[in-house]
Amino acid sequence: MSYHRSAFWALSVAILRGFLRDKASVFFAVIFPLMFLVLFGGLFSSQDQSKVDLVQVGDVALVDELPDGAREAFEDTFEVTRSDDLAAAIEEVRKGDADVVLEQRGDELIAHYTQTEQVKAAITQGTLRALVDGTNVALSGEPPRFSLSSAAVEDDSLTTIQFVTPGLLGWAIAMSAAFGAAATLQGWRQSKLLRRLQLAPVGTGTVVAARIAVTLTIALVQLAVFVGLAAAAFGLQLTGSWWMSLPLVVVGTLCFMAVGLFAGAVAKTVEGAVNLANFLVLPMAFLSGSFFPLDGAPTWLQRFSDLLPLKHLNEGMLDVMVRGQGPGSAVVPLLILAAFAVVITALAAKLFRWDTT
Amino acid sequence: MTAILARGLIKTYGDLTAVDHVDLEVGEGEFVGVLGPNGAGKTTLLEMIEGLRRPDGGEVRVLGEAVWPRNGGLQARIGVQLQASSFFERLTVREQIHTFASLYGVGRAPADEWLERVGLVDKISTRVEDLSGGQAQRLSIACALVHDPELVFLDEPTSALDPQARRNLWDLLSSINDAGRTVVLTTHHMDEAEALCDRVAVMDRGRVLVLDTPASLVRGLDAPARITVAPGVLDHAAALELPGVAEVEHDDLDGIVLVTRDPSTVLAELATSRRLDGVRVQTGTLEDVFLSLTGREYRA
């Protein structure tokens, strides 16, 4: 038995070395998805925090005489610059260099804004209205009767990074598992290495196990790098049952290796196999919510996405990693992914030929 | 004991009978060549003997054991070099042979010794993709021999090699056989089969047409000898009068060619008249045997 173990290790090391020395594979498996993470995490999350550029023309008593606490809140929302030229300031807003111009005529507070920036327009209107209302109430001398306090359903640290990390990770794992399996099967068949291994006294099981072990190792490294970078650079916070992402990654990897085997069994060349794997995985990533949430998508599309394994991997990971669901929430996705893996593997095995002739 | 015993092997692909009732017996320690045009069925025959393909009919025993279904114990006693260079991508020469050694439960020291024997010691850190054709062939042979098999199959090991590399490889192959291993080789090169093989099988259209030593095959061809005499030594009329000469051909570059079934008499005559300078004698070759058996038309 130790002899089979040494064959397993030798094959695993050989495959891993081959992967690590293939710069293109490493790039697409690890670096490329990380670029998306940086893009989504860095770019889109910074938009949430950006302040509204406000140009104050002349004296605005309402703002200038704010009490300290209110003034702080005001400055959290607005980046204030001062100007004396109303026409020039409005022109700035029109060109998009500023978001709003504020002036006071008597008791009237006037805000000029552009509708092209709807989110900022809404923030501006809401904040200024609250300011005016608050001041009116204070001037009336009566204590306010009603008060509003709001609380988000999710952890209050929920930002873009929380949503994009699990989805992008699902895509990265699907991609590297599918490509690895497709390229290995086709490449080994082309070079007749498959035949050569068939002639050696190692079982097919040992060869397959070695390939799976290497792909799983790569997937777990992807998980660590992804979560590590998202937590360190973009403030990702994992919720309680995050460790259930480990079995999800494992079963997801098996499922997408099966997709890659299928592509490798169908295609006639290495390029064909990789292209077919790409053709299957990339649209699936879009339709499974890897890049953007599907909440706004039409119902039929959401129904359709239920037929895609990646959707279930993504949902499972979101549940346990950021939505704070219990470990049990991963069970159904795990079973669905395992079923996909079994069916697709059986299909690939049916289509498989030892060599191209 | 016989190394290979094949009886009535048949393999069909649809309408095509790739191997058609082939018998083959190879003794232990023999060096046997399998010749034949492309598509003759050589590779399919070997794959059935190696246990890679299941015959549709007939039976094979190798080293006294059945080859089908897959037999790990037998596989450890057989070494196979495939036509293509079947390597793990992006490994160095040394990593490559160590990986194959592990598959057979062989240590690293014997693997390194094989690299020495095939002359790849100064290439151990080179990746397989960067090897020349000859170096890759030698590595692939070393990988086939790393577990010291009793029976070795080599599929066109010298195709695409330059003459130096081919001759070097011949020496290596002879030494493998001298060490007592049985070697089965497929090749397109008749000179290679003549130089290396104890016996040669010529295959065409799925059948083994002949199986004999190269010398008896050539003798059996009963081809006349061709004696080429340097230009200016003999004229046509004098040549025709020489005893034993059946025919005279003119070769613009080389002079006169005497076709004879009695080369000893003709050569003796040439010797007594001191006309032997620059003479060349050509008897039948394995190539003539091959062409007379398989014809000259192009094959797929």
XYZ file of C-alpha atoms in Angstrom:
657
model
C 0.000 0.000 0.000
C 2.880 2.381 0.739
C 3.822 1.861 -2.888
C 0.481 3.196 -4.046
C 0.900 6.083 -1.653
C 4.273 6.956 -3.140
C 2.740 6.817 -6.636
C -0.038 9.136 -5.434
C 2.440 11.611 -3.992
C 4.694 11.503 -7.030
C 1.766 12.181 -9.355
C 0.420 14.967 -7.138
C 3.802 16.683 -6.959
C 4.269 16.329 -10.724
C 0.850 17.866 -11.440
C 1.320 20.666 -8.901
C 4.757 21.540 -10.317
C 3.317 21.582 -13.811
C 0.604 23.984 -12.631
C 2.875 26.327 -10.689
C 5.298 26.574 -13.639
C 2.505 27.472 -16.022
C 2.304 31.226 -15.484
C -0.884 31.594 -17.532
C -2.717 29.001 -15.405
C -1.594 30.589 -12.139
C -2.613 33.999 -13.444
C -6.103 32.910 -14.450
C -6.693 30.790 -11.355
C -5.421 33.202 -8.711
C -4.427 36.668 -9.915
C -7.224 37.305 -12.420
C -10.116 36.782 -9.947
C -8.218 38.840 -7.366
C -8.128 41.704 -9.850
C -11.916 41.581 -9.958
C -12.025 41.522 -6.166
C -9.858 44.633 -5.983
C -11.971 46.255 -8.696
C -15.333 45.534 -7.089
C -14.181 45.849 -3.489
C -12.075 48.945 -3.954
C -13.979 50.869 -6.587
C -17.610 50.321 -5.727
C -17.319 50.420 -1.985
C -15.505 53.759 -2.062
C -18.558 55.207 -3.847
C -20.694 54.621 -0.759
C -18.520 56.748 1.405
C -17.837 59.603 -0.987
C -19.201 62.933 0.230
C -21.452 65.291 -1.623
C -19.549 68.321 -2.970
C -21.469 71.364 -1.824
C -20.746 74.918 -2.912
C -22.042 77.515 -0.511
C -22.711 80.878 -2.129
C -22.697 83.871 0.201
C -23.880 83.581 3.800
C -26.180 80.702 4.670
C -27.235 81.413 8.217
C -28.994 78.104 8.602
C -25.743 76.247 8.077
C -23.334 78.720 9.585
C -25.214 78.792 12.892
C -25.655 75.037 13.305
C -25.067 73.684 16.811
C -21.891 71.566 17.158
C -23.470 68.083 16.981
C -25.525 68.920 13.901
C -22.567 70.621 12.265
C -20.531 67.407 12.559
C -23.291 65.352 10.932
C -23.566 67.975 8.196
C -19.850 67.800 7.453
C -20.003 64.001 7.315
C -22.363 64.326 4.399
C -21.077 67.401 2.603
C -17.694 68.618 1.472
C -18.217 72.364 1.707
C -16.471 74.989 -0.436
C -17.373 78.651 -0.522
C -17.961 80.952 -3.451
C -19.472 84.370 -4.189
C -20.353 83.789 -7.829
C -23.714 81.993 -8.107
C -23.683 81.615 -11.901
C -20.169 80.119 -11.923
C -21.107 77.720 -9.099
C -24.204 76.476 -10.932
C -22.097 75.973 -14.034
C -19.772 73.799 -11.921
C -22.710 71.609 -10.958
C -23.827 71.391 -14.571
C -20.362 70.159 -15.574
C -20.305 67.633 -12.750
C -17.403 69.243 -10.836
C -19.688 69.896 -7.869
C -22.868 68.184 -6.746
C -24.974 70.984 -5.271
C -24.999 74.746 -4.866
C -26.572 76.123 -1.699
C -27.748 79.702 -1.152
C -30.113 81.425 1.271
C -32.521 84.189 0.221
C -34.195 85.556 3.320
C -35.819 82.597 5.013
C -35.648 80.424 1.921
C -32.909 77.848 1.501
C -32.293 77.097 -2.193
C -30.385 74.051 -3.471
C -29.358 73.734 -7.129
C -28.497 70.191 -8.097
C -28.279 68.027 -11.176
C -30.555 65.053 -11.761
C -27.870 63.034 -13.447
C -26.526 62.089 -10.017
C -29.733 60.703 -8.562
C -28.282 59.150 -5.455
C -26.482 62.322 -4.423
C -29.518 64.408 -5.327
C -31.634 62.303 -3.009
C -29.093 62.497 -0.211
C -28.888 66.284 -0.635
C -32.630 66.811 -0.615
C -33.204 64.514 2.338
C -30.437 65.983 4.434
C -31.315 69.591 3.741
C -35.035 68.958 4.344
C -34.183 67.366 7.687
C -32.031 70.370 8.493
C -34.792 72.809 7.690
C -37.435 70.776 9.574
C -35.138 70.375 12.558
C -34.494 74.107 12.673
C -38.254 74.873 12.405
C -39.009 72.520 15.279
C -36.240 74.024 17.388
C -37.543 77.544 16.728
C -41.091 76.553 17.762
C -39.760 75.803 21.241
C -41.814 72.578 21.496
C -40.054 69.274 22.084
C -40.519 66.920 19.104
C -43.245 64.292 19.651
C -42.139 61.570 17.281
C -38.677 60.307 16.692
C -37.266 57.912 14.121
C -34.405 55.550 14.626
C -33.405 53.089 11.883
C -31.559 49.762 12.128
C -30.315 47.676 9.222
C -31.295 44.002 9.219
C -27.746 42.923 8.435
C -24.629 43.498 10.439
C -24.046 47.239 10.186
C -20.658 46.706 8.608
C -22.275 45.213 5.479
C -20.594 46.779 2.474
C -20.007 45.847 -1.153
C -17.091 43.605 -0.234
C -19.409 41.370 1.788
C -21.461 40.620 -1.279
C -18.745 40.335 -3.911
C -16.247 38.143 -2.065
C -18.312 34.918 -1.931
C -19.571 35.301 -5.506
C -16.184 36.079 -7.033
C -14.637 33.271 -5.024
C -17.243 30.870 -6.400
C -16.400 31.981 -9.923
C -12.636 31.685 -9.312
C -12.990 28.160 -7.944
C -15.288 27.090 -10.768
C -12.892 28.476 -13.337
C -9.689 26.933 -12.042
C -11.301 23.540 -11.348
C -12.912 23.353 -14.790
C -9.833 24.600 -16.662
C -7.479 22.351 -14.718
C -9.502 19.226 -15.392
C -10.191 20.080 -19.044
C -6.587 20.950 -19.863
C -5.150 17.953 -18.010
C -7.467 15.449 -19.664
C -6.925 16.812 -23.165
C -3.222 17.547 -22.751
C -2.486 14.101 -21.362
C -4.521 12.479 -24.066
C -2.739 14.445 -26.799
C 0.708 13.611 -25.457
C -0.361 9.990 -24.896
C 0.580 10.386 -21.242
C -2.823 8.874 -20.415
C -1.846 5.760 -22.363
C 1.559 5.754 -20.737
C -0.011 5.881 -17.264
C -2.380 3.099 -18.254
C 0.693 0.967 -18.905
C 2.141 1.583 -15.461
C 0.990 -0.510 -12.517
C -1.011 2.365 -10.975
C -4.768 2.295 -10.863
C -6.899 4.899 -12.613
C -8.184 5.752 -9.126
C -4.707 6.812 -7.993
C -4.256 9.074 -11.011
C -7.683 10.677 -10.561
C -7.141 11.073 -6.811
C -3.850 12.882 -7.402
C -5.460 15.287 -9.862
C -8.336 15.958 -7.435
C -5.957 16.476 -4.515
C -3.988 19.108 -6.434
C -7.119 20.962 -7.588
C -8.528 20.933 -4.049
C -5.261 22.293 -2.695
C -5.355 25.105 -5.247
C -9.009 25.853 -4.397
C -8.314 26.051 -0.654
C -5.359 28.351 -1.311
C -7.703 30.510 -3.417
C -10.147 30.608 -0.519
C -7.429 31.674 1.925
C -5.990 34.320 -0.405
C -9.417 35.715 -1.279
C -10.715 35.946 2.243
C -7.337 37.149 3.515
C -7.097 39.970 1.015
C -10.758 40.962 1.327
C -10.462 41.089 5.135
C -7.115 42.869 5.276
C -7.625 45.427 2.508
C -11.379 45.931 2.230
C -12.716 45.124 5.672
C -14.521 41.852 4.941
C -16.108 40.469 8.114
C -16.991 36.790 8.159
C -20.044 35.661 10.066
C -20.334 32.691 12.410
C -20.553 29.618 10.189
C -17.931 30.752 7.649
C -16.096 27.435 8.154
C -18.904 25.721 6.264
C -17.416 27.410 3.186
C -14.696 24.731 3.362
C -16.978 21.805 2.427
C -18.729 24.085 -0.063
C -15.417 24.837 -1.761
C -14.510 21.133 -1.779
C -17.778 19.921 -3.295
C -17.930 22.913 -5.652
C -14.436 22.047 -6.881
C -15.471 18.435 -7.560
C -18.553 19.650 -9.400
C -16.577 21.975 -11.683
C -13.822 19.432 -12.236
C -16.640 17.295 -13.633
C -17.596 20.201 -15.917
C -13.950 20.365 -17.035
C -13.824 16.582 -17.590
C -16.928 16.905 -19.714
C -15.296 19.673 -21.781
C -12.086 17.626 -22.051
C -13.994 14.533 -23.132
C -15.976 16.379 -25.805
C -13.252 18.599 -27.292
C -10.558 17.380 -29.662
C -7.723 19.725 -28.680
C -6.408 21.383 -25.511
C -7.451 24.819 -26.793
C -10.887 23.484 -27.664
C -11.297 21.992 -24.204
C -10.258 25.192 -22.407
C -12.470 27.307 -24.664
C -15.430 25.026 -24.069
C -14.840 25.167 -20.290
C -14.716 28.954 -20.549
C -17.876 28.968 -22.644
C -19.661 27.000 -19.933
C -18.290 28.775 -16.862
C -18.199 32.472 -17.790
C -21.885 32.921 -18.784
C -22.783 30.751 -15.807
C -20.879 33.143 -13.546
C -22.927 36.084 -14.842
C -26.210 34.214 -14.491
C -25.331 32.878 -11.039
C -24.750 36.245 -9.441
C -20.954 36.040 -9.210
C -20.490 39.586 -10.479
C -23.739 41.289 -9.467
C -26.741 40.243 -7.382
C -29.651 38.672 -9.239
C -32.293 40.343 -7.041
C -33.163 42.809 -9.765
C -33.237 40.199 -12.541
C -36.515 39.022 -14.088
C -38.181 36.056 -12.436
C -37.651 33.677 -15.357
C -33.915 34.416 -15.200
C -33.832 33.707 -11.473
C -35.661 30.415 -12.110
C -33.199 29.531 -14.849
C -30.230 30.286 -12.613
C -31.491 27.614 -10.207
C -30.480 25.085 -12.867
C -26.843 26.233 -12.671
C -24.524 24.650 -10.104
C -22.571 27.862 -9.617
C -25.718 29.638 -8.378
C -25.984 27.143 -5.524
C -22.295 27.419 -4.701
C -22.595 31.219 -4.574
C -25.790 31.190 -2.483
C -24.333 28.676 -0.043
C -21.179 30.739 0.391
C -23.120 33.986 0.842
C -25.319 32.357 3.492
C -22.515 31.024 5.643
C -19.840 33.641 5.012
C -21.688 36.971 5.253
C -25.420 36.496 5.852
C -24.824 34.962 9.247
C -26.845 31.820 8.562
C -26.239 28.646 10.528
C -24.169 25.714 9.270
C -27.365 23.893 8.252
C -27.993 26.411 5.478
C -25.107 24.912 3.487
C -26.579 21.401 3.470
C -28.978 21.871 0.558
C -26.388 23.599 -1.680
C -23.907 20.829 -0.802
C -26.361 18.128 -1.840
C -27.279 19.923 -5.067
C -23.615 20.432 -5.989
C -22.830 16.786 -5.220
C -25.712 15.679 -7.429
C -24.463 17.893 -10.272
C -20.966 16.421 -9.806
C -22.247 12.856 -10.051
C -24.420 13.477 -13.104
C -21.821 15.472 -15.033
C -19.059 12.973 -14.205
C -21.213 10.127 -15.469
C -21.878 12.082 -18.660
C -18.160 12.796 -19.124
C -17.273 9.149 -18.500
C -19.743 8.096 -21.168
C -18.189 10.473 -23.698
C -14.602 9.738 -22.679
C -12.128 8.105 -25.076
C -8.622 7.025 -24.090
C -7.069 8.611 -27.141
C -8.047 10.919 -29.952
C -7.929 8.363 -32.774
C 10.127 -19.793 -22.170
C 8.401 -17.585 -24.714
C 8.128 -13.888 -23.981
C 5.123 -13.331 -26.232
C 2.659 -15.896 -27.463
C -0.166 -14.551 -29.608
C -2.654 -16.799 -31.380
C -5.252 -15.719 -33.944
C -5.458 -12.084 -32.773
C -8.271 -10.085 -34.356
C -9.230 -6.437 -33.930
C -11.871 -4.735 -36.022
C -13.024 -1.099 -36.090
C -16.356 -1.026 -37.880
C -15.716 -2.375 -41.369
C -11.951 -2.176 -41.010
C -10.090 -5.248 -39.838
C -7.035 -3.627 -38.290
C -5.483 -6.921 -37.163
C -6.531 -10.061 -38.980
C -5.729 -13.453 -37.407
C -2.167 -12.676 -36.350
C 0.068 -15.282 -34.742
C 3.295 -14.107 -33.158
C 5.779 -15.910 -31.009
C 8.771 -14.127 -29.503
C 11.375 -16.008 -27.494
C 12.985 -14.673 -24.345
C 15.988 -12.483 -25.071
C 15.026 -12.026 -28.712
C 15.128 -8.689 -30.572
C 12.165 -8.656 -32.938
C 11.232 -5.929 -35.397
C 7.743 -5.265 -36.736
C 7.783 -3.557 -40.129
C 4.953 -2.403 -42.312
C 3.484 0.592 -44.123
C 1.397 3.157 -42.239
C -1.923 1.653 -41.289
C -0.661 -1.924 -41.543
C -1.857 -2.656 -38.003
C 1.497 -2.599 -36.171
C 0.429 -0.246 -33.399
C -2.913 -1.985 -32.846
C -1.138 -5.362 -32.662
C 1.341 -4.047 -30.086
C -1.419 -2.365 -28.065
C -3.244 -5.688 -27.783
C -0.060 -7.427 -26.693
C 0.665 -4.644 -24.169
C -2.847 -5.039 -22.740
C -4.076 -1.572 -23.814
C -6.732 -2.917 -26.147
C -8.934 -5.904 -25.836
C -8.716 -8.265 -28.832
C -11.978 -9.114 -30.604
C -10.653 -12.625 -31.071
C -7.647 -14.803 -30.271
C -5.499 -14.815 -27.165
C -2.250 -13.316 -25.906
C 0.071 -14.475 -23.185
C 3.015 -12.315 -22.185
C 5.769 -13.691 -19.960
C 3.428 -16.595 -19.269
C 0.533 -14.433 -18.028
C -2.738 -13.243 -19.522
C -2.635 -9.522 -20.402
C -6.380 -8.836 -20.230
C -7.910 -7.602 -17.972
C -5.263 -5.135 -16.727
C -2.659 -6.998 -14.775
C -0.537 -4.817 -12.494
C 1.931 -7.582 -11.719
C 2.618 -8.115 -15.393
C 2.767 -4.388 -16.122
C 5.644 -4.038 -13.686
C 7.636 -6.499 -15.850
C 6.962 -4.688 -19.144
C 8.404 -1.399 -20.391
C 6.703 0.546 -23.155
C 7.931 3.546 -25.079
C 5.101 5.170 -27.020
C 5.481 7.007 -30.317
C 4.851 10.456 -28.877
C 6.959 11.836 -26.043
C 4.500 11.153 -23.259
C 5.810 13.391 -20.499
C 4.398 15.362 -17.594
C 4.351 19.007 -18.672
C 6.973 21.427 -17.460
C 8.980 18.956 -15.380
C 12.752 18.745 -15.645
C 14.442 15.624 -17.001
C 15.264 14.453 -13.519
C 11.809 15.141 -12.060
C 10.302 13.332 -15.005
C 12.177 10.080 -14.534
C 11.770 10.234 -10.751
C 8.004 10.508 -11.222
C 7.935 7.471 -13.485
C 10.216 5.616 -11.072
C 7.719 6.264 -8.249
C 4.893 4.848 -10.360
C 6.809 1.564 -10.441
C 7.992 1.762 -6.836
C 11.596 2.277 -7.939
C 14.043 4.481 -6.008
C 15.809 7.575 -7.261
C 19.303 6.101 -7.523
C 18.469 3.564 -10.274
C 16.545 6.299 -12.094
C 19.600 8.579 -12.040
C 21.704 5.688 -13.334
C 19.439 5.415 -16.358
C 19.936 9.109 -17.117
C 23.653 8.410 -17.096
C 23.256 5.423 -19.424
C 21.281 7.395 -21.998
C 23.685 10.329 -21.784
C 21.398 12.937 -20.268
C 23.390 13.731 -17.119
C 24.180 17.284 -18.229
C 20.491 17.865 -19.010
C 18.976 16.855 -15.649
C 17.712 20.373 -14.892
C 16.351 21.011 -18.395
C 12.611 21.012 -18.833
C 11.315 18.351 -21.197
C 9.883 21.001 -23.531
C 13.404 22.313 -24.131
C 14.959 18.975 -25.133
C 15.975 18.192 -28.717
C 14.176 15.370 -30.517
C 16.967 12.893 -29.806
C 17.243 13.866 -26.148
C 13.486 13.497 -25.702
C 13.597 10.039 -27.306
C 16.424 8.971 -25.011
C 14.564 10.251 -21.961
C 11.422 8.473 -23.048
C 13.392 5.230 -23.434
C 14.995 5.733 -20.027
C 11.517 6.233 -18.533
C 10.364 2.996 -20.194
C 13.317 1.102 -18.721
C 13.476 2.671 -15.276
C 11.923 -0.361 -13.560
C 14.290 -2.783 -15.320
C 11.586 -4.623 -17.318
C 12.078 -8.080 -18.836
C 10.211 -7.166 -22.002
C 10.494 -3.812 -23.770
C 8.267 -2.378 -26.522
C 9.629 0.516 -28.571
C 7.367 2.252 -31.079
C 9.418 3.942 -33.813
C 12.088 5.156 -31.403
C 14.335 6.681 -34.086
C 11.789 8.503 -36.206
C 12.723 12.161 -36.712
C 16.294 11.725 -35.540
C 19.437 12.768 -37.414
C 21.892 10.011 -38.468
C 24.259 10.556 -35.510
C 21.435 10.410 -33.013
C 20.060 7.298 -34.704
C 23.385 5.437 -34.538
C 23.828 6.417 -30.885
C 20.378 5.121 -30.138
C 21.112 1.849 -31.932
C 24.054 1.267 -29.596
C 21.773 1.896 -26.633
C 19.097 -0.468 -27.947
C 21.663 -3.208 -28.612
C 22.963 -2.882 -25.084
C 19.442 -3.233 -23.702
C 19.053 -6.477 -25.599
C 22.530 -7.705 -24.679
C 21.547 -7.452 -21.029
C 19.042 -10.259 -21.668
C 15.878 -8.256 -22.182
C 13.421 -9.123 -24.909
C 12.890 -6.172 -27.239
C 10.050 -5.604 -29.701
C 10.571 -2.649 -32.019
C 8.429 -1.085 -34.721
C 10.231 0.934 -37.360
C 10.043 2.319 -40.889
C 13.803 2.091 -41.334
C 14.913 -1.154 -42.986
C 18.558 -0.550 -42.161
C 17.576 -0.248 -38.534
C 15.749 -3.569 -38.564
C 18.667 -5.198 -40.385
C 21.201 -3.845 -37.920
C 19.322 -4.575 -34.699
C 16.773 -7.366 -35.080
C 17.199 -11.107 -34.715
C 13.931 -11.612 -36.539
C 11.641 -9.342 -38.512
C 7.889 -9.518 -39.059
C 6.532 -7.700 -42.103
C 2.898 -6.656 -41.678
C 0.420 -5.341 -44.210
C -3.347 -4.960 -44.140
C -3.597 -6.447 -40.675
C -1.662 -9.614 -41.432
C 1.867 -10.773 -40.731
C 3.192 -11.610 -44.205
C 6.566 -13.082 -43.150
C 8.496 -13.590 -39.926
C 12.135 -14.576 -40.226
C 15.712 -13.399 -39.790
C 16.677 -10.461 -42.025
C 19.279 -12.628 -43.807
C 16.845 -15.419 -44.734
C 14.271 -12.875 -45.844
C 16.764 -11.310 -48.219
C 17.927 -14.734 -49.397
C 14.334 -15.803 -49.931
C 13.796 -12.777 -52.125
C 16.217 -14.379 -54.620
C 17.175 -10.980 -55.985
C 20.143 -10.726 -58.390
C 23.308 -8.977 -57.199
C 24.243 -5.641 -58.780
C 27.944 -4.983 -59.314
C 28.843 -1.398 -60.160
C 32.149 -0.835 -61.982
C 33.843 2.564 -62.077
C 33.387 4.579 -65.309
C 35.893 3.816 -68.102
C 36.964 0.444 -66.751
C 34.703 -1.650 -68.982
C 32.732 -0.956 -72.116
C 29.282 -2.331 -72.763
C 30.289 -5.139 -75.135
C 33.110 -6.395 -72.912
C 30.787 -6.296 -69.919
C 28.172 -8.448 -71.639
C 30.823 -11.063 -72.519
C 31.912 -11.569 -68.919
C 30.863 -15.043 -67.681
C 27.854 -14.939 -65.322
C 26.590 -11.478 -66.328
C 22.887 -11.604 -67.139
C 22.297 -7.955 -67.958
C 24.224 -4.692 -68.229
C 22.824 -1.327 -67.210
C 24.401 2.083 -67.714
C 24.550 4.519 -64.908
C 25.703 7.954 -66.060
C 27.328 8.868 -62.780
C 28.685 5.596 -61.503
C 29.616 3.771 -64.711
C 28.385 0.295 -65.658
C 26.136 -1.956 -63.537
C 26.454 -5.731 -64.016
C 23.346 -7.676 -62.981
C 24.165 -11.264 -62.036
C 22.917 -14.294 -60.147
C 26.496 -15.534 -59.792
C 28.435 -12.683 -58.201
C 31.434 -14.912 -57.222
C 32.284 -15.765 -60.852
C 31.859 -12.189 -62.054
C 33.977 -10.787 -59.227
C 36.686 -13.432 -59.851
C 36.791 -12.427 -63.526
C 37.055 -8.745 -62.599
C 39.829 -9.575 -60.134
C 41.972 -11.542 -62.620
C 41.662 -8.694 -65.152
C 42.562 -6.189 -62.375
C 39.335 -4.205 -62.735
C 38.224 -4.240 -59.084
C 39.159 -0.602 -58.264
C 36.103 1.324 -57.097
C 33.805 -1.661 -57.466
C 30.593 -1.776 -55.422
C 28.472 -4.866 -54.773
C 24.814 -4.594 -53.824
C 22.785 -7.646 -52.931
C 19.096 -7.567 -52.001
C 18.179 -5.527 -48.931
C 15.342 -5.755 -46.458
C 13.897 -2.777 -48.284
C 13.582 -4.876 -51.449
C 11.881 -7.579 -49.409
C 9.526 -5.020 -47.938
C 8.628 -3.453 -51.273
C 8.187 -6.802 -53.008
C 5.818 -7.871 -50.211
C 3.816 -4.695 -49.743
C 3.983 -3.068 -53.177
C 4.970 0.482 -54.068
C 1.719 2.404 -53.966
C 1.273 5.171 -51.401
C -0.405 4.345 -48.115
C -2.456 6.527 -45.877
